[in-house]
Amino acid sequence: SRKGVSAAEKRTRLLDYFHETLTFHKLQELEKTVPKEKGIVQQAVKDVLQSLVDDGLVTVEKIGTSNFYWSFPSAVQQAKNAQLQNLEAELNRIESINAALESKIQEAAGGRQDSAQRQEMLKQLQEAEALDAQYQTELKQYSDNDPNLIEAQKKYSQIAKDAANRWTENIFTFQSYCVDKFMVDRQEFNRNFNIPEDLDTLP
């Protein structure tokens, strides 16, 4: 039996087609050529194309009455770099909040013995920081012109997002710890530590 092509593989194949042709295409043309060149069924081309547009990997412009699509490797590189920078900025923001929280909790707890819960939170934070350092090191191994760079960035972005989410959960746990332990008002706590009211995990 013929094995189906996954959604991720379809995206890769269609993006490769743009990078191989290095020109502008209309949807009707892609629906004719891509099935033959890349083995993506005609009915799927439009949806795959739209997913690449949504992620900023393919650009679309309306010229006259027609939409023209294109993607050059440098543009994909820029899109991935932008995603990476956004994630790194979010990580830095959450790390700084964590550092402030940790300092204040140690100060408030004084000489009290650390609880098992707090030890576990610190362990999770250390693991997340270790993962972040590991993937930062891995990224440095790739040169700007290496075709594996985009895949490495994609891999790092997911790891970074997971780490950011773990840190955010730690902030929520620290917050509950202080509210319960020291009878601190939650909103006052957020104001004191400059924690945004809309802080949430990344989707």
Protein backbone atom coordinates (compact mmCIF):
# COMPACT_ATOMS: atom_id res chain seq x y z
CA SER A 1 0.00 0.00 0.00
CA ARG A 2 1.15 3.53 -0.71
CA LYS A 3 2.15 5.44 2.38
CA GLY A 4 0.63 8.92 2.75
CA VAL A 5 2.74 12.05 3.00
CA SER A 6 2.62 13.80 6.38
CA ALA A 7 1.60 17.45 6.70
CA ALA A 8 5.12 18.40 7.81
CA GLU A 9 6.65 16.62 4.81
CA LYS A 10 4.23 18.40 2.45
CA ARG A 11 5.29 21.75 3.89
CA THR A 12 8.96 20.87 3.45
CA ARG A 13 8.45 19.71 -0.13
CA LEU A 14 6.47 22.80 -1.14
CA LEU A 15 9.00 25.14 0.48
CA ASP A 16 11.79 23.27 -1.31
CA TYR A 17 9.96 23.83 -4.60
CA PHE A 18 9.95 27.59 -4.02
CA HIS A 19 13.64 27.57 -3.13
CA GLU A 20 14.54 25.47 -6.16
CA THR A 21 12.60 27.62 -8.64
CA LEU A 22 13.40 31.01 -7.02
CA THR A 23 10.57 32.74 -8.83
CA PHE A 24 6.97 33.92 -8.39
CA HIS A 25 4.04 31.53 -8.71
CA LYS A 26 0.26 31.71 -8.91
CA LEU A 27 -1.87 29.15 -7.05
CA GLN A 28 -3.26 27.67 -10.27
CA GLU A 29 0.25 27.08 -11.56
CA LEU A 30 1.36 25.49 -8.28
CA GLU A 31 -1.64 23.16 -8.31
CA LYS A 32 -0.52 21.91 -11.73
CA THR A 33 3.24 21.62 -11.24
CA VAL A 34 3.70 20.70 -7.57
CA PRO A 35 1.85 17.35 -7.73
CA LYS A 36 4.20 16.23 -10.52
CA GLU A 37 7.38 17.76 -9.10
CA LYS A 38 6.88 17.10 -5.39
CA GLY A 39 4.23 14.38 -5.06
CA ILE A 40 1.67 16.50 -3.20
CA VAL A 41 -1.90 15.84 -4.31
CA GLN A 42 -3.52 18.78 -6.07
CA GLN A 43 -6.31 19.15 -3.50
CA ALA A 44 -3.75 19.64 -0.69
CA VAL A 45 -1.59 22.31 -2.35
CA LYS A 46 -3.77 25.28 -1.36
CA ASP A 47 -3.95 24.34 2.34
CA VAL A 48 -0.22 23.56 2.57
CA LEU A 49 0.57 26.85 0.85
CA GLN A 50 -1.67 28.78 3.25
CA SER A 51 0.02 27.20 6.27
CA LEU A 52 3.42 28.36 4.96
CA VAL A 53 2.02 31.86 4.40
CA ASP A 54 0.57 31.90 7.93
CA ASP A 55 3.99 31.04 9.37
CA GLY A 56 5.72 33.75 7.35
CA LEU A 57 7.73 31.25 5.31
CA VAL A 58 6.03 32.13 2.01
CA THR A 59 5.14 35.69 0.96
CA VAL A 60 1.96 36.54 -0.96
CA GLU A 61 1.18 39.78 -2.80
CA LYS A 62 -1.84 40.72 -4.87
CA ILE A 63 -0.77 42.16 -8.22
CA GLY A 64 -3.69 43.20 -10.37
CA THR A 65 -6.33 40.53 -9.90
CA SER A 66 -3.92 37.68 -9.10
CA ASN A 67 -2.08 36.57 -5.96
CA PHE A 68 1.60 35.81 -6.45
CA TYR A 69 3.50 33.61 -4.01
CA TRP A 70 7.24 33.36 -3.47
CA SER A 71 9.85 32.33 -0.93
CA PHE A 72 13.59 32.80 -1.02
CA PRO A 73 15.92 31.10 1.49
CA SER A 74 17.04 34.46 2.92
CA ALA A 75 13.42 35.39 3.69
CA VAL A 76 12.86 32.08 5.51
CA GLN A 77 16.06 32.70 7.44
CA GLN A 78 14.78 36.12 8.51
CA ALA A 79 11.40 34.70 9.56
CA LYS A 80 13.06 32.00 11.65
CA ASN A 81 15.46 34.53 13.18
CA ALA A 82 12.52 36.74 14.13
CA GLN A 83 10.74 33.80 15.78
CA LEU A 84 13.92 32.92 17.63
CA GLN A 85 14.48 36.50 18.81
CA ASN A 86 10.91 36.72 20.10
CA LEU A 87 11.31 33.50 22.05
CA GLU A 88 14.68 34.56 23.45
CA ALA A 89 13.21 37.91 24.54
CA GLU A 90 10.36 36.08 26.28
CA LEU A 91 12.84 33.73 27.95
CA ASN A 92 14.95 36.64 29.17
CA ARG A 93 11.88 38.39 30.57
CA ILE A 94 10.72 35.29 32.43
CA GLU A 95 14.24 34.55 33.67
CA SER A 96 14.52 38.04 35.16
CA ILE A 97 11.15 37.66 36.91
CA ASN A 98 12.26 34.28 38.24
CA ALA A 99 15.51 35.73 39.54
CA ALA A 100 13.66 38.51 41.39
CA LEU A 101 11.16 36.04 42.85
CA GLU A 102 13.85 33.65 43.99
CA SER A 103 15.76 36.44 45.69
CA LYS A 104 12.68 37.72 47.51
CA ILE A 105 11.57 34.25 48.58
CA GLN A 106 15.00 33.50 50.04
CA GLU A 107 14.91 36.85 51.82
CA ALA A 108 11.40 36.25 53.19
CA ALA A 109 12.04 32.66 54.19
CA GLY A 110 15.18 33.67 56.07
CA GLY A 111 16.74 30.70 57.77
CA ARG A 112 13.71 28.47 57.36
CA GLN A 113 14.39 25.01 56.00
CA ASP A 114 13.49 24.68 52.30
CA SER A 115 10.36 22.71 51.64
CA ALA A 116 10.37 19.69 49.33
CA GLN A 117 8.07 21.61 46.98
CA ARG A 118 10.51 24.51 46.67
CA GLN A 119 13.44 22.14 46.13
CA GLU A 120 11.51 20.50 43.31
CA MET A 121 10.78 23.88 41.72
CA LEU A 122 14.45 24.81 41.85
CA LYS A 123 15.36 21.48 40.29
CA GLN A 124 12.94 22.09 37.40
CA LEU A 125 14.34 25.56 36.88
CA GLN A 126 17.90 24.22 36.73
CA GLU A 127 16.86 21.56 34.22
CA ALA A 128 15.20 24.18 32.01
CA GLU A 129 18.28 26.41 32.15
CA ALA A 130 20.51 23.45 31.27
CA LEU A 131 18.34 22.66 28.24
CA ASP A 132 18.48 26.26 27.13
CA ALA A 133 22.29 26.28 27.39
CA GLN A 134 22.51 22.98 25.52
CA TYR A 135 20.54 24.23 22.54
CA GLN A 136 22.29 27.59 22.49
CA THR A 137 25.55 25.62 22.15
CA GLU A 138 24.07 23.42 19.44
CA LEU A 139 22.98 26.42 17.40
CA LYS A 140 26.50 27.88 17.45
CA GLN A 141 27.76 24.77 15.65
CA TYR A 142 25.89 25.74 12.49
CA SER A 143 27.16 28.36 10.09
CA ASP A 144 24.82 30.93 8.55
CA ASN A 145 24.92 29.16 5.20
CA ASP A 146 24.37 25.66 6.55
CA PRO A 147 21.11 24.16 5.22
CA ASN A 148 20.61 22.52 8.62
CA LEU A 149 20.39 25.89 10.37
CA ILE A 150 16.67 26.37 9.84
CA GLU A 151 15.92 22.89 11.18
CA ALA A 152 18.18 23.55 14.17
CA GLN A 153 16.42 26.84 14.86
CA LYS A 154 13.04 25.15 14.62
CA LYS A 155 14.19 22.49 17.09
CA TYR A 156 15.61 25.11 19.45
CA SER A 157 12.49 27.27 19.23
CA GLN A 158 10.33 24.38 20.47
CA ILE A 159 12.76 23.59 23.30
CA ALA A 160 12.96 27.27 24.24
CA LYS A 161 9.18 27.56 24.23
CA ASP A 162 8.88 24.47 26.46
CA ALA A 163 11.47 25.92 28.83
CA ALA A 164 9.66 29.27 28.91
CA ASN A 165 6.43 27.49 29.77
CA ARG A 166 8.12 25.58 32.59
CA TRP A 167 9.52 28.83 33.97
CA THR A 168 6.10 30.47 33.74
CA GLU A 169 4.56 27.55 35.66
CA ASN A 170 7.33 27.98 38.25
CA ILE A 171 6.41 31.65 38.60
CA PHE A 172 2.78 30.67 39.23
CA THR A 173 3.93 28.11 41.79
CA PHE A 174 6.21 30.64 43.52
CA GLN A 175 3.32 33.10 43.52
CA SER A 176 0.96 30.59 45.19
CA TYR A 177 3.72 29.66 47.67
CA CYS A 178 4.11 33.28 48.80
CA VAL A 179 0.36 33.96 48.85
CA ASP A 180 -0.29 30.88 51.01
CA LYS A 181 2.85 31.06 53.17
CA PHE A 182 3.07 34.78 53.84
CA MET A 183 -0.59 35.80 53.29
CA VAL A 184 0.39 38.16 50.47
CA ASP A 185 -2.34 39.57 48.21
CA ARG A 186 -1.92 38.08 44.72
CA GLN A 187 -2.35 41.38 42.85
CA GLU A 188 -0.03 43.18 45.25
CA PHE A 189 2.49 40.37 44.74
CA ASN A 190 2.32 40.86 40.95
CA ARG A 191 2.82 44.61 41.30
CA ASN A 192 5.80 44.23 43.62
CA PHE A 193 7.57 41.85 41.26
CA ASN A 194 6.49 43.56 38.02
CA ILE A 195 4.64 40.45 36.87
CA PRO A 196 2.14 41.23 34.10
CA GLU A 197 -1.45 40.33 34.96
CA ASP A 198 -1.74 38.60 31.58
CA LEU A 199 1.36 36.42 32.06
CA ASP A 200 0.56 33.00 30.63
CA THR A 201 2.22 30.01 29.01
CA LEU A 202 3.11 30.23 25.31
CA PRO A 203 0.68 28.45 22.91
